[in-house]
Short mmCIF file of C-alpha atoms and ligand atoms in Angstrom, two decimals:
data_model
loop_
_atom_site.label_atom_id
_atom_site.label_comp_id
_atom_site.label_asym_id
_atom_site.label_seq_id
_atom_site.Cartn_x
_atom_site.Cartn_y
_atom_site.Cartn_z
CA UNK X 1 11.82 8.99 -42.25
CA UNK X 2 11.73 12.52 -39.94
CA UNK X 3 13.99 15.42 -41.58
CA UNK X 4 15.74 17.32 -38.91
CA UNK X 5 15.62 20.38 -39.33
CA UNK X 6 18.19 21.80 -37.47
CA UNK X 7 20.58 19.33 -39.25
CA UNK X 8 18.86 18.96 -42.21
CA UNK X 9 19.63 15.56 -42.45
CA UNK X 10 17.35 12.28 -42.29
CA UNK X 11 16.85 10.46 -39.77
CA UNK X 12 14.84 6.70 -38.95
CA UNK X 13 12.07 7.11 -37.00
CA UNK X 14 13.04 4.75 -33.67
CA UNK X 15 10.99 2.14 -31.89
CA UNK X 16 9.30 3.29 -28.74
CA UNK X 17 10.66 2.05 -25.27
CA UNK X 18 8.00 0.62 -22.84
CA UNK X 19 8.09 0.37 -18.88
CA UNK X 20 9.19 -2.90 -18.07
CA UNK X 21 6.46 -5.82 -17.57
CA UNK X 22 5.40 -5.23 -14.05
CA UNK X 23 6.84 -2.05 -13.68
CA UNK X 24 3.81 0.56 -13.84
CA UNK X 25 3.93 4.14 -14.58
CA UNK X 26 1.03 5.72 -12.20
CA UNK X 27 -0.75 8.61 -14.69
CA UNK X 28 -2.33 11.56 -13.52
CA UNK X 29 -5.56 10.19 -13.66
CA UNK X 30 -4.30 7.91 -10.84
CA UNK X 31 -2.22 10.08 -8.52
CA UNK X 32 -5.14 12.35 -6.69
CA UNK X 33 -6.41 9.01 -5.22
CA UNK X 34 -2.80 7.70 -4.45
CA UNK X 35 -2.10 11.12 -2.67
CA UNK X 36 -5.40 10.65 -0.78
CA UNK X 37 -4.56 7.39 0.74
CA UNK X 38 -0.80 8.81 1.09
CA UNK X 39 -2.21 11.86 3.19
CA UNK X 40 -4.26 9.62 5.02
CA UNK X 41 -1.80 7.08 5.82
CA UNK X 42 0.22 9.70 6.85
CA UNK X 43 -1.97 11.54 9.46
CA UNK X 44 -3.16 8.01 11.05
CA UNK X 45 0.17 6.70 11.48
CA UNK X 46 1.26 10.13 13.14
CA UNK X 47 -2.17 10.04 15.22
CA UNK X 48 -0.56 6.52 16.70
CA UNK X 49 2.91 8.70 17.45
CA UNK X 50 4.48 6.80 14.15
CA UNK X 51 7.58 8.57 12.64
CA UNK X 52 8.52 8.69 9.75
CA UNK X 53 12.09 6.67 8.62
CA UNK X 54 13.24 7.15 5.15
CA UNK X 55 15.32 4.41 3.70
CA UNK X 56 17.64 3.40 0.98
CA UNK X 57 15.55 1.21 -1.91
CA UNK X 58 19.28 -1.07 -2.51
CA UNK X 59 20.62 -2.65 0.60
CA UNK X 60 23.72 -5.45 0.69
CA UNK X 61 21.93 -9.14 -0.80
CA UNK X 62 23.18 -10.30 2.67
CA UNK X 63 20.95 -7.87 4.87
CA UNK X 64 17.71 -9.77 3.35
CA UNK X 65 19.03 -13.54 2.44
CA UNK X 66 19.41 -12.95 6.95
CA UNK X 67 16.07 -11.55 7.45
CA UNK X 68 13.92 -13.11 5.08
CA UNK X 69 15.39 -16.82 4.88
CA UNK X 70 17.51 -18.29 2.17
CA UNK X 71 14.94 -21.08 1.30
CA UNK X 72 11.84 -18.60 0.91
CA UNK X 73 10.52 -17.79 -2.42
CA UNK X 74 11.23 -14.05 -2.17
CA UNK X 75 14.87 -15.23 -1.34
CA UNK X 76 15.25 -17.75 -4.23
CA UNK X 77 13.16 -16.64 -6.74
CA UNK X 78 12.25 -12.85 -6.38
CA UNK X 79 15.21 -10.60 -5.97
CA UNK X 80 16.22 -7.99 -8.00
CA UNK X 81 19.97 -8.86 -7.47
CA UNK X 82 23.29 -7.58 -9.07
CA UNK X 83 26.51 -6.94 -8.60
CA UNK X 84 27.73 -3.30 -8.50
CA UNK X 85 30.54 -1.72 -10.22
CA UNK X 86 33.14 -2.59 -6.99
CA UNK X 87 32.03 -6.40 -7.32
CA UNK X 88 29.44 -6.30 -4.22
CA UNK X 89 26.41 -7.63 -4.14
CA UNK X 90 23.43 -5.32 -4.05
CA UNK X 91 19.59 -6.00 -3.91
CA UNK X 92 16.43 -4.24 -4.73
CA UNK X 93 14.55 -4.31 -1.27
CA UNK X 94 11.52 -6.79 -1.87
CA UNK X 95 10.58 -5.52 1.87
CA UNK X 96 10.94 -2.54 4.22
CA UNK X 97 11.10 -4.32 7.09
CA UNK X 98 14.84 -5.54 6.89
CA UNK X 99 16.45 -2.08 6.16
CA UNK X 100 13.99 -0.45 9.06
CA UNK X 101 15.82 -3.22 11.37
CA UNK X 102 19.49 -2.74 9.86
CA UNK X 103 18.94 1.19 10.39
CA UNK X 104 17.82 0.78 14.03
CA UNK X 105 20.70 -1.06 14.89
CA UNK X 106 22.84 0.66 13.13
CA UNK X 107 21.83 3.88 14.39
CA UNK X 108 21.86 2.64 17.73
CA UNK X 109 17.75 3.35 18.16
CA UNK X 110 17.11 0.63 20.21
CA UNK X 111 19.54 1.62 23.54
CA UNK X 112 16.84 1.60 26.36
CA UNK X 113 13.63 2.93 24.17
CA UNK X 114 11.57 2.01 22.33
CA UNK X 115 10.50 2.81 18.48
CA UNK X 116 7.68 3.40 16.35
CA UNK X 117 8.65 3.85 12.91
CA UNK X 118 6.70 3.93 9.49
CA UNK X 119 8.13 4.09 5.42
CA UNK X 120 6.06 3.90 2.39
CA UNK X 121 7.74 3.53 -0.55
CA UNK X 122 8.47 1.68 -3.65
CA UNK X 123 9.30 -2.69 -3.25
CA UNK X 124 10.74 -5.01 -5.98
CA UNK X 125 10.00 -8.59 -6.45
CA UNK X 126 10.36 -10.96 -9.59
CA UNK X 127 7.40 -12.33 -9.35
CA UNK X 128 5.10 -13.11 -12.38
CA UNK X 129 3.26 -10.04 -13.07
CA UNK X 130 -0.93 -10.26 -13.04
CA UNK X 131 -3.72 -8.34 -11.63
CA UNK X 132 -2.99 -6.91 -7.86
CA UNK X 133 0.53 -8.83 -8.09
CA UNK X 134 3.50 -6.73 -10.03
CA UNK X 135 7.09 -6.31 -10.06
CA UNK X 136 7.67 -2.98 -8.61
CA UNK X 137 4.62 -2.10 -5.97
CA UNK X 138 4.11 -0.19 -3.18
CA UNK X 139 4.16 -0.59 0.55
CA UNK X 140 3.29 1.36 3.49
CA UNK X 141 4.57 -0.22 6.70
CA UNK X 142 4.54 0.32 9.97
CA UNK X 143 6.93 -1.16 12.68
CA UNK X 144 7.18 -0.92 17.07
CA UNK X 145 10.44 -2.27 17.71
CA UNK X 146 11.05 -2.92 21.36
CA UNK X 147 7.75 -3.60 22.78
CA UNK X 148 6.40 -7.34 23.89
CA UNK X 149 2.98 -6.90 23.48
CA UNK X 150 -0.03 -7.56 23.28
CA UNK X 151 -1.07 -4.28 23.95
CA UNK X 152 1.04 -3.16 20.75
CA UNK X 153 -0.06 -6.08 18.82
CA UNK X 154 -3.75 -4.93 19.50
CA UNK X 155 -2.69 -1.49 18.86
CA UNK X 156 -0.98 -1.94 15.38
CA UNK X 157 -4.54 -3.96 14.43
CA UNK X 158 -6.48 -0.77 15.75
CA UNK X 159 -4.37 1.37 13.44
CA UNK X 160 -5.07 -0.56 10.69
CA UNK X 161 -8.61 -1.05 11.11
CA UNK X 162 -8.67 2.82 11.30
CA UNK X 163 -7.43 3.22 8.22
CA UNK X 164 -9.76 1.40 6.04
CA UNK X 165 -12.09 3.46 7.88
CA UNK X 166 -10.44 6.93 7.04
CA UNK X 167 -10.83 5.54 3.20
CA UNK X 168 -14.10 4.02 3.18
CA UNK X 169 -13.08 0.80 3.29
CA UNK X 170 -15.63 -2.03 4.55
CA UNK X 171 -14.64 -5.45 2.74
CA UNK X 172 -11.26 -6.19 4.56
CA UNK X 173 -11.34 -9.31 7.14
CA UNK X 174 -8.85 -9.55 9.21
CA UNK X 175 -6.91 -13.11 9.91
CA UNK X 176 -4.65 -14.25 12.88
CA UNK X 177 -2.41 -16.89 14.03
CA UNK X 178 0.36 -17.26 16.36
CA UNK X 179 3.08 -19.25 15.08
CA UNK X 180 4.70 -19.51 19.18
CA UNK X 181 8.31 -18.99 20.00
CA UNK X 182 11.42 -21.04 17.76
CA UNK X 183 11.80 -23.96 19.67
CA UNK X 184 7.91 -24.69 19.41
CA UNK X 185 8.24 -24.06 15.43
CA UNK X 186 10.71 -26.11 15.45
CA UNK X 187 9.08 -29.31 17.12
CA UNK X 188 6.07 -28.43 14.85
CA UNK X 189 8.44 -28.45 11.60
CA UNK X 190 9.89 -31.81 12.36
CA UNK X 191 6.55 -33.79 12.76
CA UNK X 192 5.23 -31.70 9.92
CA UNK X 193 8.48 -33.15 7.90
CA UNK X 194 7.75 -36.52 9.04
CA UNK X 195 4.09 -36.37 8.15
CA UNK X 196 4.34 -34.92 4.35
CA UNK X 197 7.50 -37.84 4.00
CA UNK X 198 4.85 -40.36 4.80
CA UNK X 199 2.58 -39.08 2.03
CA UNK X 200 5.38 -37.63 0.18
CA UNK X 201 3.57 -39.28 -2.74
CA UNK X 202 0.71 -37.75 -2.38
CA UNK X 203 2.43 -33.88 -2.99
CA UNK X 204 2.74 -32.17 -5.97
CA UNK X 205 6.13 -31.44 -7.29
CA UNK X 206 6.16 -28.07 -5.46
CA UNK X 207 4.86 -29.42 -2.20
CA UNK X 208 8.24 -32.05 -2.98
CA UNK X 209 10.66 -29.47 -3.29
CA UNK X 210 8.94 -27.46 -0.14
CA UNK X 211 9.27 -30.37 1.46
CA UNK X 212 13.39 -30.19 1.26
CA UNK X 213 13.31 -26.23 1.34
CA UNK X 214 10.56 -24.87 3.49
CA UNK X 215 7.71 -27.41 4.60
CA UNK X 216 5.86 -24.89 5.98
CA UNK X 217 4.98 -23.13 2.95
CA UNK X 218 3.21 -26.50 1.72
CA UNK X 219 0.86 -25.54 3.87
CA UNK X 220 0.22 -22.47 2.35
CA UNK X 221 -0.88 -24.56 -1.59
CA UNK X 222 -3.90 -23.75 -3.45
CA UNK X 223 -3.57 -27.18 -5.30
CA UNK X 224 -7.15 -28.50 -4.57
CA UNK X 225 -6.31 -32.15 -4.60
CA UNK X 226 -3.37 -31.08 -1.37
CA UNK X 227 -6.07 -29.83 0.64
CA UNK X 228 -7.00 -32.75 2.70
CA UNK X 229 -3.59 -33.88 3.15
CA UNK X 230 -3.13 -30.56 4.29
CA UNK X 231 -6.04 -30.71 6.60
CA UNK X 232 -4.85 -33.78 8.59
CA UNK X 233 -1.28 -32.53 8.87
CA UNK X 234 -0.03 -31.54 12.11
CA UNK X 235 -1.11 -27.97 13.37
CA UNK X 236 1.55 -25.29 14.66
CA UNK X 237 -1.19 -24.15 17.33
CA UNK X 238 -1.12 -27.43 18.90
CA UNK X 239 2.30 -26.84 19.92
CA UNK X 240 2.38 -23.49 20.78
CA UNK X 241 2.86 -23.39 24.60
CA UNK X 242 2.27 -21.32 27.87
CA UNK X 243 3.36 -18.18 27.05
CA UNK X 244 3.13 -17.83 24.15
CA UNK X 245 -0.40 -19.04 24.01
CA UNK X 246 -1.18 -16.41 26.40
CA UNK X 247 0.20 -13.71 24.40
CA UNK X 248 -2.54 -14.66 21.69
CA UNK X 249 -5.66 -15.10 24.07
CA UNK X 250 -5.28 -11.94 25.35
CA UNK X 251 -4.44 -10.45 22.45
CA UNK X 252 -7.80 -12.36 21.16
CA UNK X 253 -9.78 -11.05 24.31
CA UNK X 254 -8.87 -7.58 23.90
CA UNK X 255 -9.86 -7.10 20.02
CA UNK X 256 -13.18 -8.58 21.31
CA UNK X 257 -13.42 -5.84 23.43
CA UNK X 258 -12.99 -3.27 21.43
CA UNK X 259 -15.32 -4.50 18.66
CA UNK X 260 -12.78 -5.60 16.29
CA UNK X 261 -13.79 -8.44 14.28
CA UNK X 262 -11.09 -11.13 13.39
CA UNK X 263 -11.16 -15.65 12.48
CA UNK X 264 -8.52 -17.47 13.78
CA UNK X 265 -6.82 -19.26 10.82
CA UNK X 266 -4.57 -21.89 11.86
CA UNK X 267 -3.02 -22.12 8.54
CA UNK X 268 -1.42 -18.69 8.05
CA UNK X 269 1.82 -18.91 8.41
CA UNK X 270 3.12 -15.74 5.99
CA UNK X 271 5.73 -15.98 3.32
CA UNK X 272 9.02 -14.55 5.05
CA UNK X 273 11.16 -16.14 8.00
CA UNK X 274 11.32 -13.82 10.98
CA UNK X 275 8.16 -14.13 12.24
CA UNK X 276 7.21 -15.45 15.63
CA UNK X 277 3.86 -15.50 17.84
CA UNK X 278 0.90 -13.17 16.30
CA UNK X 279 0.77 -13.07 12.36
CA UNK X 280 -2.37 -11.07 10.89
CA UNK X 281 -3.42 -10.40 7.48
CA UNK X 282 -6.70 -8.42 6.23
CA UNK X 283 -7.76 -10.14 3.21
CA UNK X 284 -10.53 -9.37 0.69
CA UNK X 285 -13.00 -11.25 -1.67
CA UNK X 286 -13.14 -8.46 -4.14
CA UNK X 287 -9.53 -8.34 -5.67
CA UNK X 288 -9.57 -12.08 -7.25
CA UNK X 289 -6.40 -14.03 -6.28
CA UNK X 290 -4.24 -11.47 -5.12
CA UNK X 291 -6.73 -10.92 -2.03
CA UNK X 292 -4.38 -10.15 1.04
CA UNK X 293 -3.80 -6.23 0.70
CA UNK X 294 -1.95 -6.04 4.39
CA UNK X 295 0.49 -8.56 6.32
CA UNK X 296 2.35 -8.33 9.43
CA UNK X 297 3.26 -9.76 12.53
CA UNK X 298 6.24 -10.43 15.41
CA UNK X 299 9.44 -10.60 15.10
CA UNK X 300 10.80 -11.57 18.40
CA UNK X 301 14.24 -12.64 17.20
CA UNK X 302 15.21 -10.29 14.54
CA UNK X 303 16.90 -7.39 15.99
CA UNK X 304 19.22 -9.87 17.70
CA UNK X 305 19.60 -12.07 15.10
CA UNK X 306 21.02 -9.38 12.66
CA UNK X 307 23.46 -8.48 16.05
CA UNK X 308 21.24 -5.81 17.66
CA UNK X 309 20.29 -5.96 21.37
CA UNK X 310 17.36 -8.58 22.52
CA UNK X 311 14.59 -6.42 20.89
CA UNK X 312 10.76 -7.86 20.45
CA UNK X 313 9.07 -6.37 17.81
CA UNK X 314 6.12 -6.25 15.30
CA UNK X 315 4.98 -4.55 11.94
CA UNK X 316 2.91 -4.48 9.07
CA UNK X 317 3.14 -3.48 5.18
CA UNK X 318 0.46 -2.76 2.95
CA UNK X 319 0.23 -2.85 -0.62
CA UNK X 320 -0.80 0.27 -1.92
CA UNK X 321 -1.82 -0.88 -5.55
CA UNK X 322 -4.04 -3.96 -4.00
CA UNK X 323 -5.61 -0.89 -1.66
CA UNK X 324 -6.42 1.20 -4.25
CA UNK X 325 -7.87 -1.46 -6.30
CA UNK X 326 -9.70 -1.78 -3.21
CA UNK X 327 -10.60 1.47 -3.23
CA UNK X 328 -11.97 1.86 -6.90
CA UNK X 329 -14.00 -1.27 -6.92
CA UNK X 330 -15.75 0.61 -3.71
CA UNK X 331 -15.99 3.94 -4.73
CA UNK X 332 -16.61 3.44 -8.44
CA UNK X 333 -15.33 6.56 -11.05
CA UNK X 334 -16.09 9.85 -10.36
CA UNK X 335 -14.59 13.36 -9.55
CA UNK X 336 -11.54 12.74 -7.22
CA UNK X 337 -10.45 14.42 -4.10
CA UNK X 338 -8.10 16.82 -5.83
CA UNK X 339 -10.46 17.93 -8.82
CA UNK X 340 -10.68 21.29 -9.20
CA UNK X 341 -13.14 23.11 -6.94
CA UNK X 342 -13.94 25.60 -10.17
CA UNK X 343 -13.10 25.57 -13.64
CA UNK X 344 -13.01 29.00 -15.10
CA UNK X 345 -14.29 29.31 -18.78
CA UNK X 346 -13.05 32.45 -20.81
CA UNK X 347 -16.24 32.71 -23.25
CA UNK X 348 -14.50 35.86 -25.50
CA UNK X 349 -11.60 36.83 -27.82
CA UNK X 350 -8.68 38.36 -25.46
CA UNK X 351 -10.22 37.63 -22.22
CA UNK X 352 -7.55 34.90 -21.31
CA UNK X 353 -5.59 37.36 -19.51
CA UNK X 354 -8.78 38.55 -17.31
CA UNK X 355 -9.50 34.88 -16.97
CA UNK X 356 -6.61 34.65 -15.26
CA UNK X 357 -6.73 37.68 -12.95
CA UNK X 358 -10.38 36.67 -12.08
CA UNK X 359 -8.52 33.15 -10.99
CA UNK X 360 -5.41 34.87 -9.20
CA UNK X 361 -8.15 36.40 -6.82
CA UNK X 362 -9.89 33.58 -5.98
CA UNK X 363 -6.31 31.81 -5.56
CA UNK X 364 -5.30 34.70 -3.47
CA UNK X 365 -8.21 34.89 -0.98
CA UNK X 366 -9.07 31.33 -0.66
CA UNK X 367 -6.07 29.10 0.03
CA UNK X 368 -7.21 25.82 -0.40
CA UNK X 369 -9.53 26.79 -3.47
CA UNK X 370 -8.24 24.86 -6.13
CA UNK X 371 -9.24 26.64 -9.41
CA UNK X 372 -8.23 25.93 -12.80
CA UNK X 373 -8.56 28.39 -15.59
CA UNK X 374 -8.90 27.11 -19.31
CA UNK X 375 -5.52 27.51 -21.67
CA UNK X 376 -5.40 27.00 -25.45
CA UNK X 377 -8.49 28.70 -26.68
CA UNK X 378 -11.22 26.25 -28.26
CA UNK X 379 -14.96 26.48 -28.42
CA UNK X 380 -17.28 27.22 -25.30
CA UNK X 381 -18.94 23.62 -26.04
CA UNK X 382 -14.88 21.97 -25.96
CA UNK X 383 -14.25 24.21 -23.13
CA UNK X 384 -17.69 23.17 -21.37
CA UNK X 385 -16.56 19.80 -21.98
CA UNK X 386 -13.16 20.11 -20.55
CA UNK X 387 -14.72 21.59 -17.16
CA UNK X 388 -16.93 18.96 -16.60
CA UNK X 389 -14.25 16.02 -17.13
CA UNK X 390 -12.19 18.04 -14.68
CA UNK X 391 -14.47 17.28 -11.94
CA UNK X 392 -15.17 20.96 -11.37
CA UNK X 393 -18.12 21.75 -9.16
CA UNK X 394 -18.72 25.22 -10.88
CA UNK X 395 -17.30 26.72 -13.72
CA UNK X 396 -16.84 30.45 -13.88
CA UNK X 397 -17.44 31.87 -17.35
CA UNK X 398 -16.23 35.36 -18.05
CA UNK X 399 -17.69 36.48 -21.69
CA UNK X 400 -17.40 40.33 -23.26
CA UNK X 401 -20.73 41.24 -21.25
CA UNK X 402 -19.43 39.74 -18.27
CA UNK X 403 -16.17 41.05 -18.96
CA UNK X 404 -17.70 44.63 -19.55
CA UNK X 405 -19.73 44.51 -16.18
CA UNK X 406 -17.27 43.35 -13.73
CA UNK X 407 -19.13 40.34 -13.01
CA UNK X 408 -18.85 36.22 -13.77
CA UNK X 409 -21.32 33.61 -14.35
CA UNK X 410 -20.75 30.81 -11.67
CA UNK X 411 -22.49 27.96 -13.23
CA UNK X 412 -22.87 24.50 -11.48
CA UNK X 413 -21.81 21.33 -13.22
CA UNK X 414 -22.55 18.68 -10.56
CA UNK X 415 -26.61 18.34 -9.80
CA UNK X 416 -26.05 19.53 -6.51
CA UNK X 417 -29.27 22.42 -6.38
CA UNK X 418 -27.06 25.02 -7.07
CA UNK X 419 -28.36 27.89 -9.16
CA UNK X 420 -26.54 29.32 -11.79
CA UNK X 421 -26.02 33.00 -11.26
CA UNK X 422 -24.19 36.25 -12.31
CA UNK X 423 -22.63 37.81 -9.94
CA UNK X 424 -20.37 41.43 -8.99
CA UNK X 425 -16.43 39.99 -9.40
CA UNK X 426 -15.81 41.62 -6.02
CA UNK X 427 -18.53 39.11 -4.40
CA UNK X 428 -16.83 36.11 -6.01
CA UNK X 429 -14.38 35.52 -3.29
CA UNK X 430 -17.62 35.35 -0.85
CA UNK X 431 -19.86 33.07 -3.28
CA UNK X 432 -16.91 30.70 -3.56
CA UNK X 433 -15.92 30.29 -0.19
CA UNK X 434 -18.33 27.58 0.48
CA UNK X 435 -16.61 25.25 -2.07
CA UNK X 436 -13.57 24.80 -0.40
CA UNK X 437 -14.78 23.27 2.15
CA UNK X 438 -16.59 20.91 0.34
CA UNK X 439 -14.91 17.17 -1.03
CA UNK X 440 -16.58 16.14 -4.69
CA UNK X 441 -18.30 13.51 -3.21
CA UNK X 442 -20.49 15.82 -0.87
P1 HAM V 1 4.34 -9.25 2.66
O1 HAM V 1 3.14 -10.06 3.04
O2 HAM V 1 5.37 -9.91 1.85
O3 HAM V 1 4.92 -8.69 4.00
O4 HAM V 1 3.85 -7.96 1.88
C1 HAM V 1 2.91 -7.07 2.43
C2 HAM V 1 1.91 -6.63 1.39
O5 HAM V 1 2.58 -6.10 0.24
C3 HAM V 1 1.06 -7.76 0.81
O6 HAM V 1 -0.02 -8.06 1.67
C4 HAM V 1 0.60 -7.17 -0.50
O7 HAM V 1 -0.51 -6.32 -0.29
C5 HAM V 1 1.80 -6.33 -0.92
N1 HAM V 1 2.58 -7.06 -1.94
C6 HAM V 1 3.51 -8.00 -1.75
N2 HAM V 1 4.01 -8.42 -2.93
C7 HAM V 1 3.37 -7.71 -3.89
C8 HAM V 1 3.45 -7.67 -5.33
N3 HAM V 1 4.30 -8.41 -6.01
N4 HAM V 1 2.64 -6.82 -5.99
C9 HAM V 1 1.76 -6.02 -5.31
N5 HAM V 1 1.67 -6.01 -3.96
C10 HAM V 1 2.45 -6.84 -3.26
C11 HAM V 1 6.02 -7.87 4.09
O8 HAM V 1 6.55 -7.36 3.15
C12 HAM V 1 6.48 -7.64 5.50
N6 HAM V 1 7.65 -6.74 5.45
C13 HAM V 1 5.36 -7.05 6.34
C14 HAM V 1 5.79 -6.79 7.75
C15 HAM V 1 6.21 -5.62 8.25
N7 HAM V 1 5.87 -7.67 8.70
C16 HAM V 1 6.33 -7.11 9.78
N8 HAM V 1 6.55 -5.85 9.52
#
């Protein structure tokens, strides 16, 4: 029991609330790296003359049962769905690219141009929550509504392969397909229906209810004992005619000549309905099941089918928790891109408010220095300690002698050759102009 003390009175001590299961609260150890891929994303997309569209997270349960396809597994399975306090029913978007669509339309964007929009933001699927796979996530995504392609296609693949660059990133492969035009799918899904009913024993329970719902996705099973089945079933590419096929060689041709590796995998056929011709993921071995940390593709028909004009088009999302797993396994711990460039130690009774002046000039002539000055007191070991977990390249210790003679130690924490020296107060600003420059992995 806690005694109140304003009232006096007892009260029970109450159970703790959690996050929900899936649902992950990102710490402040976590956010400098999700602000460096954030600032990154940001300045590559806008390098590619992206803009930015900002959009509502709850959209009408129609808007994505029409762009995603009633019988896919984000449709039956995954939404966050309920009905709002007038009796309508509202969704969590699973996906930015339906509301991007609905806003384009309904904003009349599309008239005669062209658009190139991006959104990051936060997604919702009920899906079963494990490693790289979770219940609310993250997406940057890009879209080009309006333009046939390839030329974008090849473009939007460029982008992304920039990226991983900006961050470092070297274990990503990228996969393609081209799933043709409807009529072609649909010629495709028929013999593919035929084919799995004439081994219809030979599925697993899903691949029976797939089979009724969306015979494509069978395709898609990890079940071992499918895989030969699966092997020997008809392929999409074999129907995929004229133009469409042309679309995807020279789409092909050109990443060959700019350098940009990709496999053809005839089986990739993505998990939502409005895609047509070029589909692309960039997979990874190093994230365990959950390997594909970027998806995209056309979507020819869309802007139409929601009652837009005739409007090609073609995106991409990434998943910004699967990057930055990415991202860690790579770069391994260490000081992040928005540790403190100096961590200023106050070694002496009453100097705190010194301390801070000493920072407040360093704050004032370097913009860009990021300094942080020790609070609470506490030992010079604790306070040592404290730098150094900050990530601090230098700490700045002002003791009484220091204090008395207008000067500062600048000691180096990171085994960089630095010396440690003392130095006038006035000469600070000058000794620690070189750090802002510098990133703590230099
Ligand atoms: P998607 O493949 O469903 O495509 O999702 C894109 C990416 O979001 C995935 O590759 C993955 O990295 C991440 N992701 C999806 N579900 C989860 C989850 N439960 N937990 C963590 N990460 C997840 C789309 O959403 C399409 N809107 C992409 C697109 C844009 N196509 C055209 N334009």
């Amino acid at each position: 029991m806690l005694v109140c003390p304003e009232q006096g009175t007892a009260t029970a001590v109450s159970k703790t609330i959690n996050a929900i299961r899936g649902m992950n609260d990102i710490l402040p150890a976590d956010t400098p790296l999700w602000q460096e891929v954030e600032d990154v994303m940001r300045a590559v997309l806008q390098a590619y003359g992206y803009a930015e569209i900002r959009l509502p997270i709850v959209e009408h349960t129609e808007l994505f049962e029409r762009v995603i396809g009633e019988a896919t597994e984000v449709v039956e399975k995954e939404m966050y769905t309920f009905a709002d306090r007038n009796g309508d029913s509202l969704t969590l978007r699973p996906e930015g690219t339906a509301g991007c669509v609905r806003a384009a339309i309904q904003h009349h964007m599309l008239r005669g141009q062209a658009q190139k929009l991006w959104y990051a933001g936060p997604m919702f699927r009920h899906e079963r929550p494990q490693r790289g796979r979770y219940r609310q996530f993250h997406q940057v995504g890009a879209e080009a509504l309006g333009l046939e392609g390839p030329d974008v296609d090849l473009e939007l693949i460029l982008l992304c392969a920039r990226l991983w660059r900006e961050l470092g990133l070297e274990a990503l492969r990228l996969e393609l397909n081209t799933l043709g035009v409807p009529e072609e799918r649909a010629r495709h899904r028929s013999d593919l229906v035929a084919y799995f009913q004439d081994h219809r024993e030979a599925l697993d329970d899903d691949g029976r209810r797939r089979l009724e719902s969306n015979p494509l996705r069978i395709l898609d099973s990890k079940n071992p004992q499918l895989q030969s089945l699966i092997d020997g079933a008809p392929q999409l590419i074999d129907y995929v005619g004229g133009e469409s096929r042309e679309h995807f060689e020279r789409l092909c041709a050109e990443l060959d000549a700019a350098g940009q590796p990709y496999e053809i995998n005839p089986r990739l056929v993505r998990g939502l309905d409005y895609y047509s011709r070029t589909v692309f993921e960039w997979t990874t071995d190093r994230l365990g099941a959950q390997a594909t940390v970027c998806g995209g593709g056309r979507y020819d028909g869309l802007v139409q089918q929601l009652g837009g004009p005739a409007t090609p088009a073609i995106g991409f999302s990434l998943g910004v928790e699967r990057l930055l797993e990415l991202l860690r396994e790579t770069r391994g711990e260490g000081p992040t891109a928005l540790s403190p460039h100096a961590y200023v130690v106050v070694a002496g009774a009453g100097l705190e408010g010194a301390a801070q002046r000493v920072a407040e000039g360093l704050r004032d002539d370097l913009p860009g220095l990021r300094v942080q000055t020790h609070l609470g007191g506490g030992s010079l070991k604790s306070q040592f300690r404290r730098a150094d977990r900050s990530g601090a390249r230098v700490a700045l210790v002002l003791g009484e002698d220091e204090h008395a003679a207008g000067e500062v130690t600048v000691k180096p924490l990171r085994e960089d050759g630095m010396e440690q020296v003392r130095i006038a107060q006035d000469r600070l600003t000058e000794h620690c102009a070189g750090l802002v420059q510098l990133t703590p992995q230099q």
